Short mmCIF file of C-alpha atoms in Angstrom, two decimals:
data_model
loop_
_atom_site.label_atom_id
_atom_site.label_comp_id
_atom_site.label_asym_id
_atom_site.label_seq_id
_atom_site.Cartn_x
_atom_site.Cartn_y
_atom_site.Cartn_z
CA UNK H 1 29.93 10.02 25.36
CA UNK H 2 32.51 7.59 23.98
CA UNK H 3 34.79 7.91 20.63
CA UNK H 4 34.70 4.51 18.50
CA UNK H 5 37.69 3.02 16.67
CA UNK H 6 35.68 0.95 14.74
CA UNK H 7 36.21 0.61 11.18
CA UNK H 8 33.13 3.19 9.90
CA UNK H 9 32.81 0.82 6.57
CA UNK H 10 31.80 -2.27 8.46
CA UNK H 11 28.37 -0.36 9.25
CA UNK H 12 28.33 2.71 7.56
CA UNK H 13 26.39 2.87 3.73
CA UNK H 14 28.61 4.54 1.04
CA UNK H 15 25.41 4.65 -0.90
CA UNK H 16 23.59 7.28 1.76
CA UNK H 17 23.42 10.39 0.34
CA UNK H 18 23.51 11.74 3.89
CA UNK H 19 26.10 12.86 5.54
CA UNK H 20 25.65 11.18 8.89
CA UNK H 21 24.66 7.33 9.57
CA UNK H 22 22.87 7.30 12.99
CA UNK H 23 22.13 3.83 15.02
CA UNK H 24 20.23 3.80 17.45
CA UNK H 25 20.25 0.81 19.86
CA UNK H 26 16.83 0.22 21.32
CA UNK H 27 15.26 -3.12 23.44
CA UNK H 28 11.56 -3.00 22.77
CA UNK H 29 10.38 -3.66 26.65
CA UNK H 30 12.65 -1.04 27.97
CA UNK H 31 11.31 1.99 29.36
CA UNK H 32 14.36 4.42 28.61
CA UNK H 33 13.92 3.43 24.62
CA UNK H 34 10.34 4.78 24.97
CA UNK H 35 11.96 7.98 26.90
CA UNK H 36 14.02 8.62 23.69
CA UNK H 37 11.62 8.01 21.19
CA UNK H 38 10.36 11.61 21.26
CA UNK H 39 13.65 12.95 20.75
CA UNK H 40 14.79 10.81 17.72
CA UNK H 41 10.94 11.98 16.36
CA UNK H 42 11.89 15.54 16.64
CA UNK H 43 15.34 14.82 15.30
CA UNK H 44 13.69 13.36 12.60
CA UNK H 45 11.16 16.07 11.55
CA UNK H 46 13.97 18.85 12.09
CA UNK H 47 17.07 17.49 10.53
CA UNK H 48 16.09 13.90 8.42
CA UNK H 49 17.95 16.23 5.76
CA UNK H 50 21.35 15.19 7.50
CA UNK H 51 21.01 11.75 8.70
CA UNK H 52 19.61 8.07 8.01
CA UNK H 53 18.65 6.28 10.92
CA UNK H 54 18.98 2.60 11.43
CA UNK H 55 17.47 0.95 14.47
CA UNK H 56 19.31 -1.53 15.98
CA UNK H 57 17.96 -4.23 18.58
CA UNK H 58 20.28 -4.68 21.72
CA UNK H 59 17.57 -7.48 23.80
CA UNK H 60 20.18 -8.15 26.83
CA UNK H 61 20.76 -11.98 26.05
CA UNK H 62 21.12 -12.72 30.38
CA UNK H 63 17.90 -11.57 31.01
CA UNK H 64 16.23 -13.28 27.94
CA UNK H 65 18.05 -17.02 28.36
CA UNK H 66 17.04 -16.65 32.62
CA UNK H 67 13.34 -16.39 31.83
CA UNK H 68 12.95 -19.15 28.37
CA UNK H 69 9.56 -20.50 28.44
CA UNK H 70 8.20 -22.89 25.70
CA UNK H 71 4.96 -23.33 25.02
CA UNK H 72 3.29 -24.14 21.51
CA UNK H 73 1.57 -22.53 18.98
CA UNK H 74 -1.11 -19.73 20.03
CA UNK H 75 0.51 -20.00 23.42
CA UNK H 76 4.49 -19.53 22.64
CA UNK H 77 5.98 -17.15 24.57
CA UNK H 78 9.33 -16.28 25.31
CA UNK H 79 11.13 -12.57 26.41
CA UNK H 80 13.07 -13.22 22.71
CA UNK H 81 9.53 -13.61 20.77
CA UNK H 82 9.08 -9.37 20.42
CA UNK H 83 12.58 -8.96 19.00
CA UNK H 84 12.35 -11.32 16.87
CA UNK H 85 8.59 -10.34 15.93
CA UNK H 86 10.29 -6.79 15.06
CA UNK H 87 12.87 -8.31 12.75
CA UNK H 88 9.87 -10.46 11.07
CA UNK H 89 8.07 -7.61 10.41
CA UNK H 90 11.03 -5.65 9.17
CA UNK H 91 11.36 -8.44 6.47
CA UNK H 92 7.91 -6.39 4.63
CA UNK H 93 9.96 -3.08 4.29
CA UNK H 94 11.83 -1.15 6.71
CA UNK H 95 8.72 0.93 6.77
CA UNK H 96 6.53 -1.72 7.93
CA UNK H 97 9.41 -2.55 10.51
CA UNK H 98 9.05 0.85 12.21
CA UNK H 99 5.29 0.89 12.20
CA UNK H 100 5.18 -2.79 14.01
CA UNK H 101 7.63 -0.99 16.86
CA UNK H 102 5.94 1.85 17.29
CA UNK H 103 2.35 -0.40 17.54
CA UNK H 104 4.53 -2.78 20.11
CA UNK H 105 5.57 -0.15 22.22
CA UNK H 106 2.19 1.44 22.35
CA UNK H 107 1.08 -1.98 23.77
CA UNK H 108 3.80 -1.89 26.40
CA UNK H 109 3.72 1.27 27.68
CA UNK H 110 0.45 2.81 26.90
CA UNK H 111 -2.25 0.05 27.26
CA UNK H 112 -0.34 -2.25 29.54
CA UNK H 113 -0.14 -5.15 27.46
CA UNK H 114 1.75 -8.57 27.74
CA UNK H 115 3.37 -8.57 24.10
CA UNK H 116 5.56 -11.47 24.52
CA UNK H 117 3.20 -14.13 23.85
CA UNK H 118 2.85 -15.14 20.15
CA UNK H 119 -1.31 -14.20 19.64
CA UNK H 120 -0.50 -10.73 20.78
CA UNK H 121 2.16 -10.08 18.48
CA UNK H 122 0.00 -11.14 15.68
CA UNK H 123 -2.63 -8.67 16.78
CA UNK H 124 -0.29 -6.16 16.79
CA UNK H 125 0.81 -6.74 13.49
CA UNK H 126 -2.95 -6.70 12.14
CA UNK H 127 -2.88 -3.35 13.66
CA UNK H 128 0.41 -2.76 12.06
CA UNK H 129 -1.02 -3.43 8.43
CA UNK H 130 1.08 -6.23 7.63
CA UNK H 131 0.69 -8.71 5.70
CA UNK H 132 -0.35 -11.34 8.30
CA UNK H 133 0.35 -14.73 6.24
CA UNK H 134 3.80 -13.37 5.62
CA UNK H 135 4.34 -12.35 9.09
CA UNK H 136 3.24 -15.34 10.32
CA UNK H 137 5.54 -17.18 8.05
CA UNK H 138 8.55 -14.91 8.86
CA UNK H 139 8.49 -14.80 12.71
CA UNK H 140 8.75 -18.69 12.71
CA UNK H 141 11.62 -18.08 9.90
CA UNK H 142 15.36 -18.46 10.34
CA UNK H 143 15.78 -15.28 8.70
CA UNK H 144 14.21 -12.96 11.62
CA UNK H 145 16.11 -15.15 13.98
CA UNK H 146 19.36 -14.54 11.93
CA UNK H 147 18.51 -10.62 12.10
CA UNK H 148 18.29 -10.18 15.52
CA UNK H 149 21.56 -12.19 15.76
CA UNK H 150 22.94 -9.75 13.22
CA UNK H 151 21.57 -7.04 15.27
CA UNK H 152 23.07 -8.53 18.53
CA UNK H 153 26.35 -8.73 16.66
CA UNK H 154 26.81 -5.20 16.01
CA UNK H 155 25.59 -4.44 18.84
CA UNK H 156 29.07 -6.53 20.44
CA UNK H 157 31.18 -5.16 18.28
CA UNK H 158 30.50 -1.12 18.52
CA UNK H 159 31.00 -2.47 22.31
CA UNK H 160 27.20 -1.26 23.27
CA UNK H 161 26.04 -2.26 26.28
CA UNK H 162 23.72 -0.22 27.38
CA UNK H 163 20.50 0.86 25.94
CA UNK H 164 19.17 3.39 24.43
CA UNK H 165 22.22 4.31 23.08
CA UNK H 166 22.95 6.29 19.61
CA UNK H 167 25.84 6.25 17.43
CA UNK H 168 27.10 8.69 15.60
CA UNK H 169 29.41 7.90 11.93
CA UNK H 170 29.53 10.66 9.94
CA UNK H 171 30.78 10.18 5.92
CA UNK H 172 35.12 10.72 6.42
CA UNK H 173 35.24 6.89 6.95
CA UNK H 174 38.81 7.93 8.27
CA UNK H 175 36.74 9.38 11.55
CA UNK H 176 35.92 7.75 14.73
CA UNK H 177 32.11 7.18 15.38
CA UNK H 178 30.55 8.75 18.93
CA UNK H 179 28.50 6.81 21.35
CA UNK H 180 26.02 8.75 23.52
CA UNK H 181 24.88 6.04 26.30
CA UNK H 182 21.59 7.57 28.04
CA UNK H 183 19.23 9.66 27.69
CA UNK H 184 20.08 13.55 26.83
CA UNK H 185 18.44 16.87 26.84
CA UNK H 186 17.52 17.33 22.92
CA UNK H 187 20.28 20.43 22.50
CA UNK H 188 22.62 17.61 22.99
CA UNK H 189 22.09 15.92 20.29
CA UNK H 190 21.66 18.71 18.00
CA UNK H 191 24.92 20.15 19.11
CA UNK H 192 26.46 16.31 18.59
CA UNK H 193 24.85 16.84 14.34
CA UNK H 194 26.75 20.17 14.24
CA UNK H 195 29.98 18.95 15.64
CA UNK H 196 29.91 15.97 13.48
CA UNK H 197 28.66 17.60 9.91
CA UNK H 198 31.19 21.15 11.15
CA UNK H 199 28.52 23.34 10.22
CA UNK H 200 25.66 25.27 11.19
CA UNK H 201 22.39 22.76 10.98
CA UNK H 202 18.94 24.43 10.18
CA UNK H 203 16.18 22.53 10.77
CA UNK H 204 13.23 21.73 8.46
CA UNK H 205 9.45 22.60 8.58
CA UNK H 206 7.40 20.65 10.56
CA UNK H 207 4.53 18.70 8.72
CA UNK H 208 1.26 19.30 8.79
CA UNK H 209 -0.17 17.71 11.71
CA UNK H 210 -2.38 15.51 9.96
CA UNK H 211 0.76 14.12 8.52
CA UNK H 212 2.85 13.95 11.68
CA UNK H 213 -0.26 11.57 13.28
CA UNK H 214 -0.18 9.33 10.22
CA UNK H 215 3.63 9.02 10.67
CA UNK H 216 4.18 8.36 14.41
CA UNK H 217 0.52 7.05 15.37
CA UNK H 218 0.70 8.07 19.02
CA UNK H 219 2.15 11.51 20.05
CA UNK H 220 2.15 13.50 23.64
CA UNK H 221 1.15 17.10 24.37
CA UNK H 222 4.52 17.95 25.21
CA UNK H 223 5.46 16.11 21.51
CA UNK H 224 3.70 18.54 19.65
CA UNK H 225 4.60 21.71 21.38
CA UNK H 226 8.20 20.78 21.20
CA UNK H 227 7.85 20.13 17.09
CA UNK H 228 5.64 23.12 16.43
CA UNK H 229 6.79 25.58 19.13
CA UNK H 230 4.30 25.94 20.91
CA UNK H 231 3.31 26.14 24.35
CA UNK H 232 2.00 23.00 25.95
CA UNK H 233 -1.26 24.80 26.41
CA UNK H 234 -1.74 25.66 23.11
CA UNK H 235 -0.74 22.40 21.64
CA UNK H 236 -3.51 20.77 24.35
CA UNK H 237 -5.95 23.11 23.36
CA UNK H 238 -5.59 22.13 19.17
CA UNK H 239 -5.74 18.77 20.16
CA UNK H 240 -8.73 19.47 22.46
CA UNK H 241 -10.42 20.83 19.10
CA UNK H 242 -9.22 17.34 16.74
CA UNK H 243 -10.26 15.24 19.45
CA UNK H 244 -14.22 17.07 19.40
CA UNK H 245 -13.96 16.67 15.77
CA UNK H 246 -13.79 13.11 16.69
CA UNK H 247 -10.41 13.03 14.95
CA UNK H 248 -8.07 12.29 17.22
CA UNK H 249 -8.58 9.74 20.61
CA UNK H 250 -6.93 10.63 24.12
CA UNK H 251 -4.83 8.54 26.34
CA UNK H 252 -3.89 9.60 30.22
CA UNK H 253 -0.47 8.67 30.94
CA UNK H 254 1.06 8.77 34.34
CA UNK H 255 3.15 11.56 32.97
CA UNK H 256 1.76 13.26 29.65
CA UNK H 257 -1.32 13.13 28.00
CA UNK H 258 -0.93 10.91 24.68
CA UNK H 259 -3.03 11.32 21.39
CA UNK H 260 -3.54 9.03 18.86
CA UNK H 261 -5.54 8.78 15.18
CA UNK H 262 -9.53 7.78 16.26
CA UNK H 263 -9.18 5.46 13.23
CA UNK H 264 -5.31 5.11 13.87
CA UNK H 265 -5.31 1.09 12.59
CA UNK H 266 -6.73 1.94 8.60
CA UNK H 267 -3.77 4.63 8.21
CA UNK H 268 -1.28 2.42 6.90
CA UNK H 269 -3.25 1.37 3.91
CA UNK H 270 -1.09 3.88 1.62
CA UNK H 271 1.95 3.72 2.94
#
């Protein structure tokens, strides 16, 4: 865990009505990033009261510029093309940005998927919801290329290097931001909220779990215990009972059991 002297107003919003500005610093095809994801989730359904979250893509630029490919059209591929997919998609809403992610991910690391050729990406947005002439449009665009540079940028400047990594601002623009390289046990981070706000955080009410599926599409066993409290038996055995009511779909993982919507591509439709 690092201190930042960075000057706080070069990233931070003054319009947040939060009191902490997290950023977290994710590459799409990397494994850690999908380690953390269930900890920012549970951040975010016990304290989204405290913080706004901004994801930030760190793509290492050595690995990307080794492997260039270019190939046209239907074809095009490149190790840049998801990053820059992410930041097209991000151009509909930063809703619609987090959605495409999650979907992207899901590709990688649940159902195996090459997602760095351009036809895949489009699927992925379809399943996204997005509006697929405008995505289309935008991920040939200079403005998603110009956002990932922007993202790349910040990235250089709050001297990150390594990914996942979060940082911390809270609203004393006088303060030093903290850097947490890695991936920690959850307490960490929860302790890291209390240390920065200097109070006692209480955490929310978890959503109903309808609600929690139609957020984060995919979720693991060990997910839902940790959010509800629950053992990981009884979680199992209320997802057991969705998944009979044909309501929910189960995927075996190497190390957890995921769960996702049956009809998980029409739940965007009112969002």
């Amino acid at each position: 865990m690092t201190n930042l002297q960075i000057p706080p107003t070069a990233y931070v919003s003054t319009s947040s009505t939060k009191p902490i500005e997290l950023y977290a610093f994710l590459d799409p095809m990397c494994s850690s990033c999908w380690n953390l994801q269930p900890i920012l989730r549970k951040l975010q359904v016990d304290y989204e009261q405290y913080f706004t979250l901004r994801i930030v893509l760190s793509t290492q630029l050595s690995s990307l510029n080794s492997r260039c490919t270019h190939v046209e059209e239907d074809g095009f591929s490149h190790p840049a093309l998801p990053s820059v997919a992410v930041k097209a998609a991000e151009l509909q809403g930063k809703r619609a940005g987090v959605r495409f992610l999650q979907q992207l991910q899901e590709q990688v690391f649940l159902d195996t998927k090459n997602v760095s050729t351009y036809q895949v990406l489009m699927d992925i947005a379809e399943k996204a919801n997005l509006d697929i002439a405008e995505f289309e449009s935008d991920i040939k665009s200079k403005e998603a290329s110009r956002a990932l540079q922007c993202d790349l940028y910040i990235s250089r400047e709050m001297d990150v290097s390594e990914v996942p990594s979060l940082v911390f601002f809270n609203e004393r623009i006088e303060d030093e931001g903290l850097k947490v390289c890695g991936v920690y046990d959850y307490q960490v981070y929860e302790s890291i909220l209390e240390e920065m706000l200097e109070e006692k955080i209480v955490p929310q009410e978890p959503p109903a779990l309808e609600d929690l599926f139609k957020r984060y599409n995919t979720l693991s066993t060990n997910e839902i215990a940790a959010i509800y409290g629950v053992t990981s038996y009884a979680a199992e055995r209320e997802l057991k009972k969705r998944m009979l009511l044909q309501e929910l779909e189960r995927i075996p993982v190497a190390n957890n059991v995921q769960w996702r919507l049956k009809q998980y591509t029409n739940q965007y439709k009112n969002s």
